[in-house]
Amino acid sequence: MGWFEYRNGVLYAESVSLVRIAEEIGTPVYCYSNAALKANYKEFADAFGHRDVLIAYSVKANANQAVITTLSDCGAGADVVSGGELQRALAAGIPGTRIVFSGVGKTQEELAAGLAAQVHQFNLESKTQLESLSEIAAKQNVKAPVAFRVNPDVDAKTHDKIATGRKADKFGVPIVEARGLYDLARSLPGIEVVGVDLHIGSQLTNLEPFKDAFSRLAELVNALRGDGHDIRQIDLGGGLGVRYRDEEPPTASEYAELVDTIFGGFDCQLIFEPGRALVANAGILLSQVIEVKHVSERRFVIIDAAMNDFLRPALYDAWHPIDPVCEALVDATREIVDIVGPVCESGDVLGIGRPMSFLAPGDFVAIGAAGAYGAVMASSYNTRPLAAEVMVHGGRIAIVRPRLQLDELIGRDRLPQWLGKPTNPLDEHGAT
Ligand code: LLP
């Protein structure tokens, strides 16, 4: 079932009209469906039946507390990559024991915070991280549970900027060096080796790269066990793709079947870090047309959402569905338009060359599958306040992040004293 569907010609989120949301909350606004989040989680979890798995939702995809809480209520743990994400996951009620701490560059403070939270597993990406963590843990007389994120040198066949498992990518430790690092880890006082980890990229639409990477990882687990390491947790990262346009990504059960074929015989806990697969299609970005402008041969529909609100089209040339909130008649004339934002960059695009029915200022449009890597990647470029976020549940609407107000945004700036404006009440905090 779709969670964003037309009813009598108007697009709804569950049982709430998007016109109502736009009018009550204003635009641009992200809108998430609670039911979609739960259904996505259930589909993923059901694919693994009652095997010993930890589904550690990758918080980076959508870090709103309401989203994390919804998923954690379904049983999710969390995958975090910074002290901030760790704090968010803890704040949403996920215990440290259900959190895996990933991240290519963890500071000493972050490692210490992970230890304090008693995270389930640190996914380490270098010898330096290992040694720092051991030192911090040993001082506290504790042992940190660790896995190495290995780089299997597999091309995930996804967008170049989100492939992470090729040998020239910055992530992980080369798989060929892993055994040496595990031996070193065993010799350190503050470390307990518990598992292995990989994540080869995001938005994978084919099982082949997973298969290659997982097979290499399985060989490594055998070798490590042969070396006497007690590998009891295997973290397979995230990466399962979703349909934005016409992609046909593997289903959760096809993915689970592959995992079973390779790891079925290993007596261990399997950890997954899905992000996009749980949240992408659970959110849309609702926006209003400001103006329609004809320049030379081109028709620009300028809307009030921009690259600062939703960066994926500008950054990755990502294609997202864009639909009018009031459904076009089947036989309505369509014109090819570029849907763009008001930010002062030609790269500020949301959709290029789209056949759209006639749109006029004041009309609302919905940018689809914007629940993952949408609000989290927003900025306030052009002094555009971060968009509001709402969640719907049946016929109910909750504002899960109010729109940032301009005075809050501007009021964060401080004037240095030397500018000689003593009226600034915040002067005392300014630089001297
Ligand atoms: N685990 C780790 C260590 C990761 O780095 C990521 C994503 C995930 C899990 C979750 O991957 P997912 O299941 O969502 O594919 N901003 C980009 C995506 C960046 C992904 C970064 N890492 C985009 O908008 O496509």
XYZ file of C-alpha atoms and ligand atoms in Angstrom:
457
model
C 0.000 0.000 0.000
C 1.205 3.502 -0.796
C 1.306 5.878 2.134
C 1.122 8.932 -0.085
C -1.809 8.549 -2.423
C -4.402 10.621 -4.209
C -7.877 10.631 -2.732
C -10.493 12.384 -4.786
C -7.789 14.218 -6.650
C -5.797 15.407 -3.644
C -2.553 13.868 -2.437
C -2.771 12.486 1.072
C -0.241 11.315 3.624
C -2.062 8.429 5.274
C -5.429 10.087 6.067
C -4.246 13.687 6.044
C -4.534 15.938 3.032
C -1.253 17.522 2.040
C -3.152 20.722 1.268
C -4.113 20.856 4.910
C -0.520 20.317 6.014
C 0.765 22.977 3.642
C -1.853 25.467 4.807
C -1.515 24.762 8.506
C 2.229 24.334 8.776
C 3.472 26.291 5.782
C 5.996 25.187 3.175
C 8.576 23.854 2.614
C 7.786 21.059 5.028
C 8.943 17.462 5.260
C 6.133 15.049 5.950
C 6.735 11.534 7.226
C 4.286 8.662 7.453
C 4.449 6.771 10.707
C 2.759 3.760 9.124
C 5.293 3.662 6.292
C 8.198 3.635 8.737
C 6.676 0.761 10.653
C 5.832 -1.179 7.501
C 9.356 -0.729 6.147
C 10.854 -1.912 9.402
C 8.529 -4.890 9.545
C 9.369 -5.911 5.994
C 13.072 -5.812 6.761
C 12.754 -7.591 10.110
C 10.360 -10.241 8.787
C 12.833 -11.104 6.069
C 15.160 -12.383 8.779
C 12.475 -14.254 10.703
C 13.585 -15.028 14.199
C 17.260 -15.345 13.482
C 19.617 -13.588 15.886
C 19.788 -10.157 14.244
C 20.246 -6.589 15.359
C 18.697 -4.119 12.944
C 20.665 -0.998 13.734
C 18.847 1.829 11.953
C 21.405 4.099 10.335
C 20.458 7.350 12.003
C 22.241 9.482 9.411
C 19.437 8.834 6.921
C 16.893 10.694 9.032
C 17.831 11.740 12.527
C 14.543 13.198 13.676
C 13.766 11.998 17.181
C 10.252 10.999 16.135
C 11.620 8.825 13.331
C 14.230 7.163 15.523
C 11.676 6.580 18.275
C 9.146 5.077 15.870
C 11.746 2.629 14.602
C 13.117 1.829 18.027
C 9.574 1.074 19.219
C 9.465 -1.479 16.402
C 12.630 -3.066 17.771
C 15.410 -1.220 15.959
C 18.783 -0.425 17.447
C 20.942 2.281 15.898
C 24.039 2.726 13.786
C 25.702 6.043 14.586
C 28.717 7.790 13.103
C 29.310 10.711 15.435
C 28.973 11.763 19.045
C 25.949 13.785 17.963
C 24.205 10.807 16.428
C 25.074 8.737 19.494
C 23.434 11.350 21.686
C 20.394 11.452 19.426
C 19.973 7.685 19.505
C 20.318 7.626 23.294
C 17.903 10.547 23.602
C 15.381 8.572 21.568
C 15.604 5.821 24.164
C 17.809 3.329 22.328
C 20.098 1.727 24.886
C 23.828 1.748 24.182
C 23.729 -2.022 24.089
C 21.707 -1.780 20.843
C 23.953 0.821 19.234
C 26.871 0.218 16.894
C 29.360 3.038 16.601
C 30.671 3.391 13.049
C 32.533 6.308 11.476
C 35.738 6.880 9.597
C 37.103 9.528 11.961
C 36.173 9.196 15.593
C 37.639 11.718 18.010
C 38.881 10.774 21.461
C 35.777 12.418 22.931
C 33.533 10.365 20.682
C 35.293 7.131 21.560
C 34.935 7.997 25.252
C 31.241 8.788 24.775
C 30.747 5.441 23.070
C 32.411 3.685 25.988
C 30.320 5.592 28.499
C 27.205 4.529 26.603
C 28.424 0.921 26.598
C 27.795 0.553 22.891
C 27.297 -2.914 21.498
C 30.190 -2.667 19.052
C 32.729 -0.126 17.860
C 33.342 -0.442 14.138
C 36.933 0.676 13.861
C 38.443 1.972 10.660
C 42.149 2.262 11.466
C 44.977 1.169 13.708
C 44.979 4.648 15.212
C 41.321 4.313 16.241
C 42.134 0.936 17.751
C 45.042 2.229 19.785
C 43.184 5.329 20.979
C 40.192 3.290 22.022
C 42.330 0.775 23.872
C 44.106 3.532 25.741
C 40.867 5.220 26.799
C 39.224 1.937 27.794
C 42.272 0.622 29.655
C 42.384 3.790 31.767
C 38.850 3.011 32.854
C 39.642 -0.642 33.374
C 37.134 -1.737 30.800
C 37.348 -3.549 27.492
C 35.758 -2.029 24.401
C 33.902 -4.490 22.134
C 35.332 -4.022 18.661
C 35.022 -5.036 15.059
C 37.054 -3.703 12.158
C 35.231 -2.288 9.204
C 37.020 -3.988 6.359
C 37.231 -2.646 2.877
C 36.712 -5.641 0.588
C 37.615 -3.781 -2.620
C 34.255 -4.283 -4.277
C 32.589 -1.746 -6.527
C 29.027 -1.269 -5.281
C 27.961 -0.016 -8.744
C 26.181 2.956 -7.302
C 26.745 6.707 -7.570
C 30.459 7.434 -7.317
C 29.986 9.691 -4.291
C 28.256 7.024 -2.229
C 30.364 3.972 -3.077
C 32.575 3.154 -0.107
C 34.052 -0.309 -0.565
C 36.628 0.181 -3.323
C 40.245 0.052 -2.306
C 40.819 3.732 -3.056
C 37.895 4.850 -0.878
C 38.733 6.353 2.498
C 36.711 3.809 4.445
C 37.688 0.813 6.494
C 40.901 -1.151 6.608
C 42.054 -3.142 3.579
C 40.739 -6.663 3.975
C 44.211 -8.057 3.328
C 45.527 -6.251 6.404
C 42.683 -7.299 8.675
C 44.234 -10.405 10.229
C 47.271 -8.477 11.397
C 45.063 -5.821 12.965
C 42.936 -8.390 14.755
C 46.091 -9.934 16.201
C 47.222 -6.526 17.360
C 43.755 -5.872 18.825
C 43.955 -9.059 20.839
C 47.190 -7.925 22.402
C 45.813 -4.591 23.623
C 44.530 -4.207 27.159
C 41.388 -2.176 26.480
C 40.013 -4.228 23.617
C 37.785 -7.225 23.223
C 37.412 -8.502 19.680
C 33.776 -9.384 19.025
C 33.070 -9.084 15.336
C 33.648 -7.950 11.790
C 31.971 -5.215 9.789
C 31.632 -3.836 6.297
C 29.563 -1.310 4.391
C 30.285 -1.025 0.697
C 27.987 1.799 -0.333
C 24.479 3.099 -0.511
C 21.555 2.734 -2.915
C 22.661 -0.651 -4.250
C 20.137 -1.906 -6.756
C 21.763 -5.247 -7.448
C 22.742 -8.144 -5.202
C 26.011 -8.942 -6.980
C 28.260 -6.468 -5.139
C 26.773 -7.587 -1.815
C 27.482 -11.171 -2.803
C 31.115 -10.452 -3.664
C 31.699 -8.452 -0.514
C 29.905 -10.873 1.800
C 31.801 -13.840 0.371
C 35.090 -12.093 1.027
C 33.945 -11.267 4.539
C 32.909 -14.873 5.182
C 36.395 -16.042 4.170
C 37.866 -13.527 6.568
C 35.643 -14.718 9.423
C 36.839 -18.269 8.835
C 40.438 -17.124 8.814
C 39.979 -15.074 11.973
C 38.286 -17.937 13.750
C 41.166 -20.108 12.622
C 43.480 -17.564 14.243
C 41.583 -18.062 17.481
C 39.400 -14.938 17.488
C 35.920 -15.262 18.902
C 34.004 -13.623 16.057
C 30.405 -13.652 17.239
C 28.945 -10.559 15.581
C 28.916 -9.979 11.828
C 27.848 -6.480 10.773
C 26.876 -6.281 7.105
C 26.283 -2.526 6.966
C 23.460 -0.874 5.062
C 23.102 -0.076 1.401
C 19.925 -1.749 0.225
C 18.520 0.493 -2.487
C 15.022 1.823 -3.022
C 12.955 2.717 -6.049
C 13.061 6.401 -6.899
C 12.111 6.116 -10.561
C 12.327 2.758 -12.277
C 15.041 1.008 -10.301
C 14.259 -2.530 -9.258
C 16.263 -3.028 -6.110
C 16.335 -6.432 -4.461
C 13.561 -6.986 -1.942
C 14.409 -7.434 1.713
C 13.719 -11.153 1.398
C 15.972 -11.550 -1.631
C 18.672 -9.765 0.316
C 18.020 -11.968 3.362
C 18.213 -15.071 1.217
C 21.642 -14.054 -0.019
C 22.776 -13.350 3.523
C 21.507 -16.754 4.588
C 23.304 -18.537 1.790
C 26.595 -17.014 2.828
C 26.291 -16.676 6.594
C 23.599 -19.239 7.440
C 26.164 -21.682 8.808
C 27.979 -19.179 11.000
C 26.877 -19.279 14.588
C 26.727 -15.553 15.274
C 24.610 -12.452 15.579
C 24.034 -10.643 12.309
C 23.912 -6.863 12.416
C 22.418 -4.696 9.677
C 22.596 -0.942 9.313
C 19.771 -0.032 6.947
C 19.027 3.653 6.510
C 17.438 4.506 3.187
C 15.457 1.267 2.925
C 13.608 2.136 6.137
C 12.907 5.815 5.624
C 13.226 6.988 2.005
C 9.711 6.237 0.832
C 8.262 7.211 4.217
C 8.750 10.919 3.548
C 7.951 13.632 1.055
C 8.947 17.258 0.843
C 5.980 19.517 0.349
C 6.544 22.808 -1.402
C 4.638 25.646 -3.016
C 5.100 27.157 -6.443
C 6.354 30.739 -6.182
C 6.523 31.606 -9.818
C 6.566 30.161 -13.297
C 9.104 31.781 -15.552
C 9.742 31.329 -19.243
C 13.299 32.003 -20.363
C 14.222 31.363 -23.988
C 12.901 27.925 -24.667
C 12.866 26.869 -21.051
C 10.103 26.872 -18.531
C 11.162 27.168 -14.925
C 8.795 26.360 -12.116
C 10.327 28.103 -9.118
C 9.229 26.509 -5.873
C 9.881 27.438 -2.260
C 12.003 24.354 -1.547
C 15.587 24.517 -2.714
C 18.926 22.758 -2.679
C 19.456 23.901 0.900
C 16.319 21.981 1.907
C 16.903 18.966 -0.285
C 20.353 18.500 -1.712
C 20.171 15.122 -3.439
C 19.209 16.343 -6.945
C 21.902 19.043 -6.921
C 24.611 16.893 -5.361
C 24.076 13.520 -6.994
C 21.838 14.384 -9.959
C 19.319 12.270 -8.100
C 15.896 11.824 -9.677
C 12.930 12.141 -7.344
C 9.291 12.021 -8.320
C 7.610 15.420 -8.212
C 3.836 15.459 -8.264
C 1.211 18.150 -7.992
C -0.710 17.886 -4.733
C -3.919 18.478 -6.664
C -3.924 15.712 -9.211
C -3.743 16.650 -12.848
C -6.525 15.410 -15.077
C -5.440 12.407 -17.095
C -5.842 14.309 -20.347
C -4.397 17.598 -19.065
C -1.777 19.123 -21.351
C 1.720 18.699 -20.030
C 4.707 20.896 -20.655
C 8.315 20.107 -20.027
C 9.570 22.173 -17.119
C 12.575 22.476 -14.878
C 11.568 22.557 -11.248
C 14.044 24.729 -9.392
C 14.479 26.470 -6.072
C 15.097 30.150 -5.312
C 18.742 29.716 -4.240
C 21.255 31.750 -6.175
C 22.982 28.908 -7.977
C 22.190 27.354 -11.313
C 22.731 24.003 -9.635
C 19.710 24.617 -7.433
C 17.449 22.106 -9.143
C 14.869 19.653 -7.877
C 13.809 18.132 -11.185
C 14.952 18.761 -14.744
C 12.921 18.250 -17.892
C 9.751 17.058 -16.198
C 6.528 16.750 -18.110
C 4.112 18.500 -15.758
C 0.546 19.592 -16.041
C 0.057 23.340 -15.799
C 1.366 24.679 -12.484
C 0.594 28.173 -11.229
C 1.911 30.223 -8.335
C 0.309 29.012 -5.122
C 0.016 25.389 -6.244
C 1.568 22.746 -4.037
C 3.928 20.013 -5.192
C 5.304 16.975 -3.397
C 8.839 15.753 -3.909
C 8.670 12.030 -3.313
C 10.915 9.525 -1.556
C 12.535 12.344 0.388
C 12.513 10.650 3.787
C 16.165 9.579 3.583
C 19.058 12.015 3.307
C 16.627 14.932 3.021
C 16.172 16.992 6.178
C 19.463 15.706 7.590
C 21.461 17.196 4.727
C 19.718 20.562 4.789
C 21.508 23.810 5.453
C 20.454 27.403 5.893
C 22.270 28.623 2.789
C 20.883 31.928 1.512
C 19.606 32.449 5.084
C 16.775 30.087 4.427
C 15.596 28.674 7.735
C 15.581 24.885 8.054
C 12.231 23.499 6.943
C 9.654 22.176 9.369
C 9.101 18.434 9.702
C 5.793 16.763 10.477
C 4.743 13.184 11.013
C 1.307 11.835 10.304
C -0.320 8.883 11.985
C -3.675 7.950 10.519
C -5.580 11.218 10.566
C -3.272 12.920 13.051
C -0.486 15.406 12.382
C 2.396 16.207 14.729
C 5.056 18.816 14.161
C 8.215 16.860 14.863
C 10.511 19.798 14.188
C 9.197 23.335 14.013
C 10.517 25.530 11.256
C 13.629 27.365 12.399
C 12.712 31.008 12.883
C 14.761 33.670 11.179
C 15.525 35.472 14.404
C 16.818 32.200 15.919
C 19.021 31.702 12.911
C 20.381 35.232 12.762
C 20.478 35.496 16.543
C 23.132 32.771 16.684
C 25.690 35.153 15.240
C 27.862 37.201 17.602
C 29.503 40.559 17.021
C 33.134 40.908 18.054
C 33.628 43.685 20.611
C 36.060 45.508 18.351
C 33.276 46.422 16.011
C 32.224 48.822 18.735
C 28.530 48.048 18.869
C 27.968 47.944 22.601
C 24.242 47.483 22.163
C 24.711 43.856 21.195
C 23.597 41.983 24.306
C 25.775 39.056 23.377
C 28.987 41.044 23.110
C 30.520 39.453 26.150
C 30.622 36.103 24.327
C 32.191 37.569 21.214
C 35.818 37.247 20.283
C 38.105 39.921 21.675
N 26.294 2.171 7.559
C 27.295 3.011 7.243
C 28.605 2.811 7.853
C 27.071 4.038 6.312
O 28.064 4.857 5.996
C 25.792 4.191 5.735
C 25.522 5.273 4.775
C 24.770 3.313 6.128
C 25.066 2.294 7.036
C 23.361 3.412 5.615
O 23.301 3.199 4.258
P 21.882 3.065 3.532
O 21.210 1.826 4.061
O 21.104 4.283 3.842
O 22.246 2.971 2.104
N 23.709 11.072 1.270
C 23.714 9.970 0.344
C 23.862 8.638 1.033
C 25.085 8.543 1.903
C 25.199 7.236 2.623
C 26.260 7.292 3.646
N 26.417 6.102 4.418
C 22.460 10.010 -0.513
O 21.651 10.915 -0.354
O 22.290 9.152 -1.385
